[in-house]
Short mmCIF file of C-alpha atoms and ligand atoms in Angstrom, two decimals:
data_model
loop_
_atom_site.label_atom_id
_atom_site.label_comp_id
_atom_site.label_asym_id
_atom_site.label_seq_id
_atom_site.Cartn_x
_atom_site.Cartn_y
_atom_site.Cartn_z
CA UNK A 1 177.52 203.41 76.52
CA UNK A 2 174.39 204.27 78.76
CA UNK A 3 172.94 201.60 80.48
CA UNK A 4 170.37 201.59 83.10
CA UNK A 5 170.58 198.73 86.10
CA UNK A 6 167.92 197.07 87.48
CA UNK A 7 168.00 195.22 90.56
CA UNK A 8 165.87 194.37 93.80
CA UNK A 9 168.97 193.22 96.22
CA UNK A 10 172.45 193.73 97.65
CA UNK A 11 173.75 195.13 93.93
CA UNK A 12 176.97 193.49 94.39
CA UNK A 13 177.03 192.99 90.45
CA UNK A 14 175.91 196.72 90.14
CA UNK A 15 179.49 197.84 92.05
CA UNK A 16 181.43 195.41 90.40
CA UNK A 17 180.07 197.39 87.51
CA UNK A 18 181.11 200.83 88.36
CA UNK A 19 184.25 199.90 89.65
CA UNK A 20 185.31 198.70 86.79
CA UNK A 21 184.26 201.86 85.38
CA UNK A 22 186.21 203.68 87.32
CA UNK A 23 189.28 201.67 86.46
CA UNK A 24 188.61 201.77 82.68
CA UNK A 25 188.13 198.04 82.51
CA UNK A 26 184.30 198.69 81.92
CA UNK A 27 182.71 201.58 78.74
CA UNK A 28 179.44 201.85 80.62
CA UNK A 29 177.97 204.33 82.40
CA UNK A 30 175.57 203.95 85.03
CA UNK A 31 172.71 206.49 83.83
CA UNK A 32 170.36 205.30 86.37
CA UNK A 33 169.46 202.36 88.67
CA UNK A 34 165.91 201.04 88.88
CA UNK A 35 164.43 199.07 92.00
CA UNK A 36 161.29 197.34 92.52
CA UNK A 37 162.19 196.95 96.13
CA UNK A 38 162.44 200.20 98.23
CA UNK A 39 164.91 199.04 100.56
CA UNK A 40 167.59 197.76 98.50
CA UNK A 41 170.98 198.29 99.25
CA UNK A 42 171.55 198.85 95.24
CA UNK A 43 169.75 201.91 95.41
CA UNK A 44 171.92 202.93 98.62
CA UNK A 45 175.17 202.80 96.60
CA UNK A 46 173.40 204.33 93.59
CA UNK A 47 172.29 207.24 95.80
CA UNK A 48 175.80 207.08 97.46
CA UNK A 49 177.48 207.64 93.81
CA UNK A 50 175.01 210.47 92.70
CA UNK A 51 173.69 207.75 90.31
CA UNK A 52 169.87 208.56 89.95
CA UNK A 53 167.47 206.49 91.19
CA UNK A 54 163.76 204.89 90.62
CA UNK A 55 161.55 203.07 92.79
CA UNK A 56 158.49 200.85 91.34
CA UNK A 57 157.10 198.92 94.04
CA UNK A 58 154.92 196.22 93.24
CA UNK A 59 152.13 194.91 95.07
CA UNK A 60 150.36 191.68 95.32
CA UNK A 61 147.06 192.20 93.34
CA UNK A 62 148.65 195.23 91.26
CA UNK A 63 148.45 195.32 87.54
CA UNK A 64 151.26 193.26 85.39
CA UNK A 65 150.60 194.87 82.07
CA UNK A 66 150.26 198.31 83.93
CA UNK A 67 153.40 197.98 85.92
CA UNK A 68 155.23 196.68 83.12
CA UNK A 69 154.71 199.58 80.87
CA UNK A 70 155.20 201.82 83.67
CA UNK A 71 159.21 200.51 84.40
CA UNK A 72 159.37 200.82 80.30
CA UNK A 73 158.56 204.38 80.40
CA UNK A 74 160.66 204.80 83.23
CA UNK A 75 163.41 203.35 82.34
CA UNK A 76 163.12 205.18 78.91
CA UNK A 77 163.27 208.38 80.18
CA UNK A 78 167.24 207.73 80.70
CA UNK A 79 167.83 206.40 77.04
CA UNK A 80 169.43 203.67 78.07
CA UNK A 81 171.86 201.67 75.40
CA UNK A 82 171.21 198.72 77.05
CA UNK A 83 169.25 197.58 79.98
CA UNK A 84 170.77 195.40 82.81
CA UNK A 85 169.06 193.18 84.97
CA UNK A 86 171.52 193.04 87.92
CA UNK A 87 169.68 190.41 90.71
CA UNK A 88 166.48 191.76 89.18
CA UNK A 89 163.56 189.62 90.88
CA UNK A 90 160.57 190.18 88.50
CA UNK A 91 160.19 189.01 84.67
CA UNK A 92 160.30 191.98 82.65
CA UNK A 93 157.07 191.97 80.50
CA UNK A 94 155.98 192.67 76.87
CA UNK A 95 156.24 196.23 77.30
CA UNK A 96 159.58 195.99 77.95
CA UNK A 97 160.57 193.74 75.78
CA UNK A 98 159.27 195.45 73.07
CA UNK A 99 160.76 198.79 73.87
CA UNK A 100 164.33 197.28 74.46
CA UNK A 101 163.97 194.69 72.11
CA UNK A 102 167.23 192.61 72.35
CA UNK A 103 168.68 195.13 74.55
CA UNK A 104 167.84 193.72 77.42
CA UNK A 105 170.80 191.50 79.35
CA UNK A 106 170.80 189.58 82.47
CA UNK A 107 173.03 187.77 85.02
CA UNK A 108 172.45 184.22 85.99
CA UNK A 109 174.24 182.23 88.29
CA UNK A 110 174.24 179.06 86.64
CA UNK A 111 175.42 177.82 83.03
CA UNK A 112 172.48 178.25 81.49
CA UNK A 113 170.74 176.27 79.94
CA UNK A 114 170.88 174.15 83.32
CA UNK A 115 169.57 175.42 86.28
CA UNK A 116 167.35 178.65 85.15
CA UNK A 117 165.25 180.58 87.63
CA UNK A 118 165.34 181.61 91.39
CA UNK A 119 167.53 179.21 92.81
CA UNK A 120 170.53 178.08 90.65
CA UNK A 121 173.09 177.16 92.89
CA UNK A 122 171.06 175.13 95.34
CA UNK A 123 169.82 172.81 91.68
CA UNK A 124 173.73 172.71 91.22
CA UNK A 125 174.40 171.65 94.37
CA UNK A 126 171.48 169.35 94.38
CA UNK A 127 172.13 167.86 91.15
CA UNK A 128 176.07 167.12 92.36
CA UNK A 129 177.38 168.66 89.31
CA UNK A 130 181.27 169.47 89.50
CA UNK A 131 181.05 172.76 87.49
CA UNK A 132 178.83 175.34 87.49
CA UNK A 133 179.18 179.27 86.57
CA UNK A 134 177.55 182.55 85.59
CA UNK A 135 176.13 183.19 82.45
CA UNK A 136 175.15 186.34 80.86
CA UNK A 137 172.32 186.20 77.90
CA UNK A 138 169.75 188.55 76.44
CA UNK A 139 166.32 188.40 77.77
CA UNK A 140 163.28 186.94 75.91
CA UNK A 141 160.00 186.47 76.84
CA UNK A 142 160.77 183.36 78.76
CA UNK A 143 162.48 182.87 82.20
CA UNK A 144 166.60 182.57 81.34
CA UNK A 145 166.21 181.52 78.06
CA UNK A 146 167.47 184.28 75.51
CA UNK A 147 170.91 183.98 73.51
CA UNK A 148 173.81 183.15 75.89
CA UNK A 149 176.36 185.90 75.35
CA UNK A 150 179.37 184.41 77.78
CA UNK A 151 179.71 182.16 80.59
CA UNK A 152 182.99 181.66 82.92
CA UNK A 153 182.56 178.52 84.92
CA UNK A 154 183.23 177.99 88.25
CA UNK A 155 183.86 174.73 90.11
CA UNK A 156 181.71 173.33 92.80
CA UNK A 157 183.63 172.03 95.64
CA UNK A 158 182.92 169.31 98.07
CA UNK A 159 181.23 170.35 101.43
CA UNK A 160 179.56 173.24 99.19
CA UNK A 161 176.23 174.57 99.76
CA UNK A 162 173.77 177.06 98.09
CA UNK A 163 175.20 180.13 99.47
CA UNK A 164 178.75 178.86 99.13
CA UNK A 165 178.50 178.11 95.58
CA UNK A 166 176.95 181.58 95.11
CA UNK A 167 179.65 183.25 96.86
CA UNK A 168 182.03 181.73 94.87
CA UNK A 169 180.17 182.02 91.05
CA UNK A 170 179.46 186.00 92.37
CA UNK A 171 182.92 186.51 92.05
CA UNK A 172 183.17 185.48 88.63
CA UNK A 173 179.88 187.58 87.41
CA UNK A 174 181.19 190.70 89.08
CA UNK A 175 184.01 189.63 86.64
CA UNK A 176 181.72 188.44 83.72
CA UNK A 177 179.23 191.20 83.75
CA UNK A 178 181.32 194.16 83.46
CA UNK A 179 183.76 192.39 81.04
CA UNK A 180 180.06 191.38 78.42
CA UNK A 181 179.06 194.86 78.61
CA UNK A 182 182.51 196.28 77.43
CA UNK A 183 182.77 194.37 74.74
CA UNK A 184 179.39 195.52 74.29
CA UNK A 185 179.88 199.22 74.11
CA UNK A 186 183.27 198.42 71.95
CA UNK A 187 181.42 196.61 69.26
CA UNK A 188 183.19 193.59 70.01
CA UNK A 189 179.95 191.82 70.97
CA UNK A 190 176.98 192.50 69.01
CA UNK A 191 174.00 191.59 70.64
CA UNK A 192 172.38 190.26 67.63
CA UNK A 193 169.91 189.17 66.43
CA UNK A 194 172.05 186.85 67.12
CA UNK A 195 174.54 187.50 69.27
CA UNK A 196 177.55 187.81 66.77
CA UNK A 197 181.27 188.05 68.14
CA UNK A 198 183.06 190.56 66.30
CA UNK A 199 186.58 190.11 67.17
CA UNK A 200 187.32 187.24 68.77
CA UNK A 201 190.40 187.19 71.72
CA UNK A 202 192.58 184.83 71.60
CA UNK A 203 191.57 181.10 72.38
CA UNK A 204 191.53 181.24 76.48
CA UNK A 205 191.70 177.30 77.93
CA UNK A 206 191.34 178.14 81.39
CA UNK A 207 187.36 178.02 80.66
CA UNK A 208 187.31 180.81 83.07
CA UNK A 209 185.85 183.47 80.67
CA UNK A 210 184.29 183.04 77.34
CA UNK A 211 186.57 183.22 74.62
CA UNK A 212 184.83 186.70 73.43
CA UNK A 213 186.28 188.32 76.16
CA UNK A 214 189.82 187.60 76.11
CA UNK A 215 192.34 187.76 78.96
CA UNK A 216 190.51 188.31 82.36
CA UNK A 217 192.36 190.94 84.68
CA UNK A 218 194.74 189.95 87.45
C1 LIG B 301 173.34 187.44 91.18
O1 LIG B 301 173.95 186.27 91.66
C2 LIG B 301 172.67 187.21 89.86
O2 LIG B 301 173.23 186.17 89.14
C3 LIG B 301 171.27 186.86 90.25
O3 LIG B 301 170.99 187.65 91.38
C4 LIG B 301 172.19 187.91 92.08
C5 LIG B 301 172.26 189.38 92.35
O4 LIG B 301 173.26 189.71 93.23
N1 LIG B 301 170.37 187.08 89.13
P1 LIG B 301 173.64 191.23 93.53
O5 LIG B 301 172.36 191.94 94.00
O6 LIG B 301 174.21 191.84 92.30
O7 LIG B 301 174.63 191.16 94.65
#
């Protein structure tokens, strides 16, 4: 299954897709990463992988609609499967949506529907919760509010902070993420409308990975 990444930072979630790849554990292939940021290091390993690359920049006082329909075309031109917004900082717009409609996924780190936009882990930590998580969901027009597709949850520990917590619920997306989009390319997981689980795995109790996705590796 094709899918192109998009991301603006570190593209920690964009490795912990291709390694799985590379061990089998993951049936997508990175056709192309996307970057509204020059300088991010997800375009690095991209670049370092022979994974081709695209660079939209947008500037204050630029047009939304304009640049919008610009990433759609781009990211068109790799006939993606699905689209993957991988630390992506900028709400994908109408044009995009309506090319990729429902084929759009995104990690958050936070079980959504608490805590959605910039800054999840800080509102967990702030609102003294004792779990939080990743959550992976198709993208509407709002701001994380499409159809969950699977969580794994992730305690929060005393003495935590922001970046703490995010350490620790990074670990489980660069779990979660590859897992969703294998199940994914094997049909297992349709991504709806609605999101339909084909084949469910066995009940897992350990609330560690959504029940669609079965026994997490070792
Ligand atoms: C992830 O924590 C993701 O949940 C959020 O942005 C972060 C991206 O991290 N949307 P990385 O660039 O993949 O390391």
């Amino acid at each position: 299954m094709d899918v192109v990444v998009l991301a603006s930072g570190r593209g920690s979630n964009l490795g912990a897709i291709l390694r799985a790849a590379d061990d089998g554990r993951c049936a997508a292939r990175v056709a192309a990463v996307v970057s509204d940021k020059p300088d991010a290091l997800a375009l690095e390993l991209a670049r370092s992988r022979g994974i081709q690359t695209a660079v939209l920049p947008f500037t204050k006082g630029d047009d939304r609609a304009a640049w919008d329909a610009r990433l759609a075309d781009t990211v068109a031109s790799f006939a993606p499967r699905v689209v993957v917004l991988a630390g992506f900082m900028r709400i994908v717009g109408p044009a995009m949506l309506a090319r990729f409609p429902g084929r759009i996924v995104n990690v958050h780190p936070a079980l959504l529907p608490c805590f959605p936009g910039t800054d999840g882990p800080a509102q967990a930590v702030r609102a003294r919760v004792r779990v939080s998580g990743c959550t992976v969901h198709v993208v509407d027009a709002g701001v994380d509010t499409g159809p969950i597709l699977t969580q794994a949850a992730v305690p929060v520990l005393d003495g935590d902070d922001a970046d703490r917590l995010h350490a620790r619920i990074q670990k489980a997306e660069h779990r979660l993420l590859p897992a969703t989009l294998d199940a994914i390319a094997r049909g297992t997981l349709e991504l709806g409308p609605p999101p339909r689980v084909v084949s469910p795995a066995e009940s897992d109790d350990r609330m560690l990975v959504s029940p669609a996705l079965g026994e997490p590796p070792t």
